[in-house]
């Protein structure tokens, strides 16, 4: 009864087989199973962990989940451009560039690209300071992506201005294209534009 379980403690002594403890093998087997179970559980937990998106990405994704209405988007863009042209002809540079994104890109023939809203605002201020300046557009067309997140507006134009080299008033004809991108708040803004003149009529 030295061990409290039997005269010789045989109830808790493991048998030996070839010098190897059967109980020891059982314990090791149990530890191996626990390790495998732990690895499987850890893997399952890793799979179940949700992917956390940054708040701006979530907001932008949510805005794109809104059902696209191409007709409504086309009306929105035409309204933006109408205000843009009216402000430009009224020599309101700030109003004329208010529809732009902060990273707006402007491509104007014969001039360096404007990168960013502030750069384009500076160019627009110089343009509207010309007393002869006048912009007339025609043949408007809006093409809206099926997802409703992007669109292009284009037209032909007649632009009257003072030639800085000759100081003479000139009239230029060309094509004007504006690319719009939907913002996280759901509104469309101009992300880029291209102004390309056409050769004078012979």
PDB file of C-alpha atoms in Angstrom:
ATOM      1  CA  UNK A   1       0.000   0.000   0.000  1.00  0.00           C
ATOM      2  CA  UNK A   2       3.025   2.199  -0.307  1.00  0.00           C
ATOM      3  CA  UNK A   3       1.456   3.759  -3.364  1.00  0.00           C
ATOM      4  CA  UNK A   4      -2.098   3.556  -2.012  1.00  0.00           C
ATOM      5  CA  UNK A   5      -3.303   1.528  -5.005  1.00  0.00           C
ATOM      6  CA  UNK A   6      -1.945  -1.993  -4.419  1.00  0.00           C
ATOM      7  CA  UNK A   7       0.522  -4.097  -2.606  1.00  0.00           C
ATOM      8  CA  UNK A   8       3.171  -3.703  -5.250  1.00  0.00           C
ATOM      9  CA  UNK A   9       1.917  -0.609  -7.125  1.00  0.00           C
ATOM     10  CA  UNK A  10       1.340  -2.682 -10.262  1.00  0.00           C
ATOM     11  CA  UNK A  11      -1.878  -0.789 -11.086  1.00  0.00           C
ATOM     12  CA  UNK A  12       0.092   2.257 -12.188  1.00  0.00           C
ATOM     13  CA  UNK A  13       3.243   0.663 -13.475  1.00  0.00           C
ATOM     14  CA  UNK A  14       3.510   0.371 -17.181  1.00  0.00           C
ATOM     15  CA  UNK A  15       4.553  -2.846 -18.789  1.00  0.00           C
ATOM     16  CA  UNK A  16       7.753  -3.058 -20.729  1.00  0.00           C
ATOM     17  CA  UNK A  17       7.953  -4.512 -24.177  1.00  0.00           C
ATOM     18  CA  UNK A  18      11.356  -4.623 -25.704  1.00  0.00           C
ATOM     19  CA  UNK A  19      12.558  -1.912 -23.345  1.00  0.00           C
ATOM     20  CA  UNK A  20       9.871   0.505 -24.567  1.00  0.00           C
ATOM     21  CA  UNK A  21       7.100   1.792 -22.364  1.00  0.00           C
ATOM     22  CA  UNK A  22       3.630   1.157 -23.786  1.00  0.00           C
ATOM     23  CA  UNK A  23       2.248   3.996 -21.675  1.00  0.00           C
ATOM     24  CA  UNK A  24       4.943   6.294 -22.987  1.00  0.00           C
ATOM     25  CA  UNK A  25       3.925   5.392 -26.549  1.00  0.00           C
ATOM     26  CA  UNK A  26       0.312   6.065 -25.701  1.00  0.00           C
ATOM     27  CA  UNK A  27       1.177   9.466 -24.260  1.00  0.00           C
ATOM     28  CA  UNK A  28       3.248  10.377 -27.305  1.00  0.00           C
ATOM     29  CA  UNK A  29       0.436   9.258 -29.583  1.00  0.00           C
ATOM     30  CA  UNK A  30      -2.000  11.411 -27.659  1.00  0.00           C
ATOM     31  CA  UNK A  31       0.313  14.423 -27.906  1.00  0.00           C
ATOM     32  CA  UNK A  32       0.654  13.870 -31.644  1.00  0.00           C
ATOM     33  CA  UNK A  33      -3.109  13.791 -32.096  1.00  0.00           C
ATOM     34  CA  UNK A  34      -3.469  16.970 -30.039  1.00  0.00           C
ATOM     35  CA  UNK A  35      -0.819  18.658 -32.171  1.00  0.00           C
ATOM     36  CA  UNK A  36      -2.596  17.651 -35.388  1.00  0.00           C
ATOM     37  CA  UNK A  37      -5.918  18.841 -33.984  1.00  0.00           C
ATOM     38  CA  UNK A  38      -4.310  22.149 -33.007  1.00  0.00           C
ATOM     39  CA  UNK A  39      -2.859  22.613 -36.483  1.00  0.00           C
ATOM     40  CA  UNK A  40      -6.189  21.850 -38.118  1.00  0.00           C
ATOM     41  CA  UNK A  41      -8.006  24.231 -35.795  1.00  0.00           C
ATOM     42  CA  UNK A  42      -5.450  26.965 -36.410  1.00  0.00           C
ATOM     43  CA  UNK A  43      -5.836  26.524 -40.160  1.00  0.00           C
ATOM     44  CA  UNK A  44      -9.609  26.665 -39.905  1.00  0.00           C
ATOM     45  CA  UNK A  45      -9.413  29.831 -37.832  1.00  0.00           C
ATOM     46  CA  UNK A  46      -7.067  31.369 -40.392  1.00  0.00           C
ATOM     47  CA  UNK A  47      -9.520  30.628 -43.161  1.00  0.00           C
ATOM     48  CA  UNK A  48     -12.389  32.071 -41.153  1.00  0.00           C
ATOM     49  CA  UNK A  49     -10.627  35.367 -40.424  1.00  0.00           C
ATOM     50  CA  UNK A  50     -12.467  38.095 -42.410  1.00  0.00           C
ATOM     51  CA  UNK A  51     -10.549  40.375 -44.767  1.00  0.00           C
ATOM     52  CA  UNK A  52     -10.668  43.873 -43.307  1.00  0.00           C
ATOM     53  CA  UNK A  53     -10.776  46.660 -45.929  1.00  0.00           C
ATOM     54  CA  UNK A  54      -9.746  50.241 -45.138  1.00  0.00           C
ATOM     55  CA  UNK A  55     -12.668  52.636 -44.654  1.00  0.00           C
ATOM     56  CA  UNK A  56     -12.133  54.555 -47.947  1.00  0.00           C
ATOM     57  CA  UNK A  57     -12.154  51.279 -49.889  1.00  0.00           C
ATOM     58  CA  UNK A  58     -15.338  50.164 -48.152  1.00  0.00           C
ATOM     59  CA  UNK A  59     -16.998  53.487 -48.912  1.00  0.00           C
ATOM     60  CA  UNK A  60     -15.945  53.355 -52.547  1.00  0.00           C
ATOM     61  CA  UNK A  61     -17.121  49.752 -52.880  1.00  0.00           C
ATOM     62  CA  UNK A  62     -20.454  50.608 -51.293  1.00  0.00           C
ATOM     63  CA  UNK A  63     -20.956  53.498 -53.687  1.00  0.00           C
ATOM     64  CA  UNK A  64     -20.421  51.166 -56.640  1.00  0.00           C
ATOM     65  CA  UNK A  65     -23.011  48.731 -55.360  1.00  0.00           C
ATOM     66  CA  UNK A  66     -25.727  51.270 -56.079  1.00  0.00           C
ATOM     67  CA  UNK A  67     -27.776  50.199 -59.086  1.00  0.00           C
ATOM     68  CA  UNK A  68     -26.396  51.946 -62.176  1.00  0.00           C
ATOM     69  CA  UNK A  69     -28.739  54.285 -64.047  1.00  0.00           C
ATOM     70  CA  UNK A  70     -26.927  55.337 -67.257  1.00  0.00           C
ATOM     71  CA  UNK A  71     -29.642  57.819 -68.241  1.00  0.00           C
ATOM     72  CA  UNK A  72     -29.514  59.581 -64.870  1.00  0.00           C
ATOM     73  CA  UNK A  73     -25.709  59.623 -64.993  1.00  0.00           C
ATOM     74  CA  UNK A  74     -25.773  61.186 -68.468  1.00  0.00           C
ATOM     75  CA  UNK A  75     -28.113  63.920 -67.209  1.00  0.00           C
ATOM     76  CA  UNK A  76     -25.827  64.546 -64.223  1.00  0.00           C
ATOM     77  CA  UNK A  77     -22.770  64.877 -66.458  1.00  0.00           C
ATOM     78  CA  UNK A  78     -24.461  67.190 -68.955  1.00  0.00           C
ATOM     79  CA  UNK A  79     -25.475  69.417 -66.062  1.00  0.00           C
ATOM     80  CA  UNK A  80     -21.912  69.494 -64.737  1.00  0.00           C
ATOM     81  CA  UNK A  81     -20.507  70.380 -68.150  1.00  0.00           C
ATOM     82  CA  UNK A  82     -23.163  73.022 -68.780  1.00  0.00           C
ATOM     83  CA  UNK A  83     -22.161  74.742 -65.537  1.00  0.00           C
ATOM     84  CA  UNK A  84     -18.487  74.290 -66.451  1.00  0.00           C
ATOM     85  CA  UNK A  85     -18.889  76.000 -69.853  1.00  0.00           C
ATOM     86  CA  UNK A  86     -21.082  78.780 -68.417  1.00  0.00           C
ATOM     87  CA  UNK A  87     -18.544  79.533 -65.677  1.00  0.00           C
ATOM     88  CA  UNK A  88     -15.690  79.518 -68.199  1.00  0.00           C
ATOM     89  CA  UNK A  89     -17.440  82.022 -70.462  1.00  0.00           C
ATOM     90  CA  UNK A  90     -18.286  84.116 -67.388  1.00  0.00           C
ATOM     91  CA  UNK A  91     -14.533  84.204 -66.647  1.00  0.00           C
ATOM     92  CA  UNK A  92     -15.051  82.349 -63.378  1.00  0.00           C
ATOM     93  CA  UNK A  93     -11.986  80.101 -63.225  1.00  0.00           C
ATOM     94  CA  UNK A  94     -12.883  78.609 -59.846  1.00  0.00           C
ATOM     95  CA  UNK A  95     -16.393  77.733 -60.974  1.00  0.00           C
ATOM     96  CA  UNK A  96     -15.121  76.345 -64.266  1.00  0.00           C
ATOM     97  CA  UNK A  97     -12.805  73.896 -62.476  1.00  0.00           C
ATOM     98  CA  UNK A  98     -15.063  73.006 -59.531  1.00  0.00           C
ATOM     99  CA  UNK A  99     -16.153  69.728 -61.151  1.00  0.00           C
ATOM    100  CA  UNK A 100     -12.581  68.360 -61.179  1.00  0.00           C
ATOM    101  CA  UNK A 101     -10.976  65.786 -58.911  1.00  0.00           C
ATOM    102  CA  UNK A 102      -7.909  66.834 -56.911  1.00  0.00           C
ATOM    103  CA  UNK A 103      -5.706  64.581 -59.109  1.00  0.00           C
ATOM    104  CA  UNK A 104      -7.229  65.847 -62.356  1.00  0.00           C
ATOM    105  CA  UNK A 105      -5.109  65.549 -65.526  1.00  0.00           C
ATOM    106  CA  UNK A 106      -5.424  68.008 -68.391  1.00  0.00           C
ATOM    107  CA  UNK A 107      -4.091  67.370 -71.903  1.00  0.00           C
ATOM    108  CA  UNK A 108      -4.187  70.510 -74.064  1.00  0.00           C
ATOM    109  CA  UNK A 109      -2.627  70.572 -77.524  1.00  0.00           C
ATOM    110  CA  UNK A 110       0.621  72.497 -77.776  1.00  0.00           C
ATOM    111  CA  UNK A 111       0.936  72.947 -73.997  1.00  0.00           C
ATOM    112  CA  UNK A 112       2.418  70.970 -71.083  1.00  0.00           C
ATOM    113  CA  UNK A 113       0.046  68.608 -69.313  1.00  0.00           C
ATOM    114  CA  UNK A 114      -1.612  69.983 -66.213  1.00  0.00           C
ATOM    115  CA  UNK A 115      -1.322  67.630 -63.265  1.00  0.00           C
ATOM    116  CA  UNK A 116      -3.721  68.259 -60.414  1.00  0.00           C
ATOM    117  CA  UNK A 117      -6.640  70.630 -59.948  1.00  0.00           C
ATOM    118  CA  UNK A 118      -4.477  73.528 -58.759  1.00  0.00           C
ATOM    119  CA  UNK A 119      -2.322  73.400 -61.887  1.00  0.00           C
ATOM    120  CA  UNK A 120      -5.369  73.415 -64.157  1.00  0.00           C
ATOM    121  CA  UNK A 121      -6.913  76.247 -62.174  1.00  0.00           C
ATOM    122  CA  UNK A 122      -3.825  78.380 -62.846  1.00  0.00           C
ATOM    123  CA  UNK A 123      -4.078  77.686 -66.599  1.00  0.00           C
ATOM    124  CA  UNK A 124      -7.804  78.441 -66.600  1.00  0.00           C
ATOM    125  CA  UNK A 125      -7.230  81.777 -64.830  1.00  0.00           C
ATOM    126  CA  UNK A 126      -4.856  82.783 -67.623  1.00  0.00           C
ATOM    127  CA  UNK A 127      -7.356  81.718 -70.292  1.00  0.00           C
ATOM    128  CA  UNK A 128     -10.321  83.627 -68.854  1.00  0.00           C
ATOM    129  CA  UNK A 129      -8.200  86.768 -68.513  1.00  0.00           C
ATOM    130  CA  UNK A 130      -8.230  87.053 -72.324  1.00  0.00           C
ATOM    131  CA  UNK A 131     -10.846  89.691 -73.303  1.00  0.00           C
ATOM    132  CA  UNK A 132     -11.507  87.923 -76.624  1.00  0.00           C
ATOM    133  CA  UNK A 133     -12.101  84.527 -75.036  1.00  0.00           C
ATOM    134  CA  UNK A 134     -15.311  82.693 -75.892  1.00  0.00           C
ATOM    135  CA  UNK A 135     -16.099  78.972 -76.008  1.00  0.00           C
ATOM    136  CA  UNK A 136     -19.014  77.538 -77.977  1.00  0.00           C
ATOM    137  CA  UNK A 137     -19.695  73.797 -78.019  1.00  0.00           C
ATOM    138  CA  UNK A 138     -21.830  71.510 -80.199  1.00  0.00           C
ATOM    139  CA  UNK A 139     -22.466  67.839 -80.882  1.00  0.00           C
ATOM    140  CA  UNK A 140     -22.441  66.743 -77.234  1.00  0.00           C
ATOM    141  CA  UNK A 141     -22.369  63.040 -76.507  1.00  0.00           C
ATOM    142  CA  UNK A 142     -22.150  61.152 -73.204  1.00  0.00           C
ATOM    143  CA  UNK A 143     -21.047  57.523 -72.978  1.00  0.00           C
ATOM    144  CA  UNK A 144     -21.683  55.903 -69.568  1.00  0.00           C
ATOM    145  CA  UNK A 145     -20.103  52.607 -68.476  1.00  0.00           C
ATOM    146  CA  UNK A 146     -22.531  49.804 -67.642  1.00  0.00           C
ATOM    147  CA  UNK A 147     -21.336  49.839 -64.020  1.00  0.00           C
ATOM    148  CA  UNK A 148     -22.090  53.541 -63.826  1.00  0.00           C
ATOM    149  CA  UNK A 149     -18.723  54.337 -62.216  1.00  0.00           C
ATOM    150  CA  UNK A 150     -17.106  55.973 -65.252  1.00  0.00           C
ATOM    151  CA  UNK A 151     -18.233  58.002 -68.246  1.00  0.00           C
ATOM    152  CA  UNK A 152     -16.922  60.189 -71.034  1.00  0.00           C
ATOM    153  CA  UNK A 153     -18.389  63.409 -72.401  1.00  0.00           C
ATOM    154  CA  UNK A 154     -17.304  64.770 -75.760  1.00  0.00           C
ATOM    155  CA  UNK A 155     -18.152  67.578 -78.122  1.00  0.00           C
ATOM    156  CA  UNK A 156     -16.822  69.752 -80.913  1.00  0.00           C
ATOM    157  CA  UNK A 157     -15.898  73.320 -80.069  1.00  0.00           C
ATOM    158  CA  UNK A 158     -15.319  76.783 -81.480  1.00  0.00           C
ATOM    159  CA  UNK A 159     -12.866  78.756 -79.357  1.00  0.00           C
ATOM    160  CA  UNK A 160     -12.150  82.448 -79.864  1.00  0.00           C
ATOM    161  CA  UNK A 161      -8.976  83.766 -78.249  1.00  0.00           C
ATOM    162  CA  UNK A 162      -6.056  86.167 -78.607  1.00  0.00           C
ATOM    163  CA  UNK A 163      -2.966  84.616 -80.161  1.00  0.00           C
ATOM    164  CA  UNK A 164      -0.153  85.361 -77.666  1.00  0.00           C
ATOM    165  CA  UNK A 165       2.423  85.474 -80.477  1.00  0.00           C
ATOM    166  CA  UNK A 166       0.658  87.819 -82.907  1.00  0.00           C
ATOM    167  CA  UNK A 167      -1.784  89.502 -80.476  1.00  0.00           C
ATOM    168  CA  UNK A 168      -4.450  88.901 -83.072  1.00  0.00           C
ATOM    169  CA  UNK A 169      -7.850  87.384 -82.365  1.00  0.00           C
ATOM    170  CA  UNK A 170      -8.125  83.868 -83.725  1.00  0.00           C
ATOM    171  CA  UNK A 171     -10.813  81.212 -83.910  1.00  0.00           C
ATOM    172  CA  UNK A 172      -9.928  77.586 -83.271  1.00  0.00           C
ATOM    173  CA  UNK A 173     -12.010  74.463 -83.911  1.00  0.00           C
ATOM    174  CA  UNK A 174     -11.485  71.091 -82.309  1.00  0.00           C
ATOM    175  CA  UNK A 175     -12.666  68.250 -80.115  1.00  0.00           C
ATOM    176  CA  UNK A 176     -13.106  68.365 -76.345  1.00  0.00           C
ATOM    177  CA  UNK A 177     -13.296  65.145 -74.314  1.00  0.00           C
ATOM    178  CA  UNK A 178     -13.759  64.830 -70.540  1.00  0.00           C
ATOM    179  CA  UNK A 179     -13.459  61.621 -68.527  1.00  0.00           C
ATOM    180  CA  UNK A 180     -15.597  61.337 -65.406  1.00  0.00           C
ATOM    181  CA  UNK A 181     -15.161  59.020 -62.429  1.00  0.00           C
ATOM    182  CA  UNK A 182     -17.660  58.364 -59.652  1.00  0.00           C
ATOM    183  CA  UNK A 183     -16.429  59.432 -56.233  1.00  0.00           C
ATOM    184  CA  UNK A 184     -16.883  57.697 -52.848  1.00  0.00           C
ATOM    185  CA  UNK A 185     -19.744  60.101 -52.074  1.00  0.00           C
ATOM    186  CA  UNK A 186     -21.569  58.872 -55.191  1.00  0.00           C
ATOM    187  CA  UNK A 187     -21.063  62.029 -57.271  1.00  0.00           C
ATOM    188  CA  UNK A 188     -19.368  62.177 -60.659  1.00  0.00           C
ATOM    189  CA  UNK A 189     -16.297  64.367 -61.137  1.00  0.00           C
ATOM    190  CA  UNK A 190     -13.984  65.122 -64.038  1.00  0.00           C
ATOM    191  CA  UNK A 191     -10.770  63.114 -63.699  1.00  0.00           C
ATOM    192  CA  UNK A 192      -9.137  64.088 -67.002  1.00  0.00           C
ATOM    193  CA  UNK A 193      -9.739  65.967 -70.240  1.00  0.00           C
ATOM    194  CA  UNK A 194      -8.293  66.250 -73.723  1.00  0.00           C
ATOM    195  CA  UNK A 195      -8.520  69.358 -75.922  1.00  0.00           C
ATOM    196  CA  UNK A 196      -7.452  68.589 -79.488  1.00  0.00           C
ATOM    197  CA  UNK A 197      -7.614  71.181 -82.231  1.00  0.00           C
ATOM    198  CA  UNK A 198      -8.449  70.300 -85.819  1.00  0.00           C
ATOM    199  CA  UNK A 199      -6.761  71.727 -88.922  1.00  0.00           C
ATOM    200  CA  UNK A 200      -8.262  74.950 -90.302  1.00  0.00           C
ATOM    201  CA  UNK A 201     -10.783  74.522 -93.084  1.00  0.00           C
ATOM    202  CA  UNK A 202      -9.077  75.178 -96.481  1.00  0.00           C
TER     203      UNK A 202
END
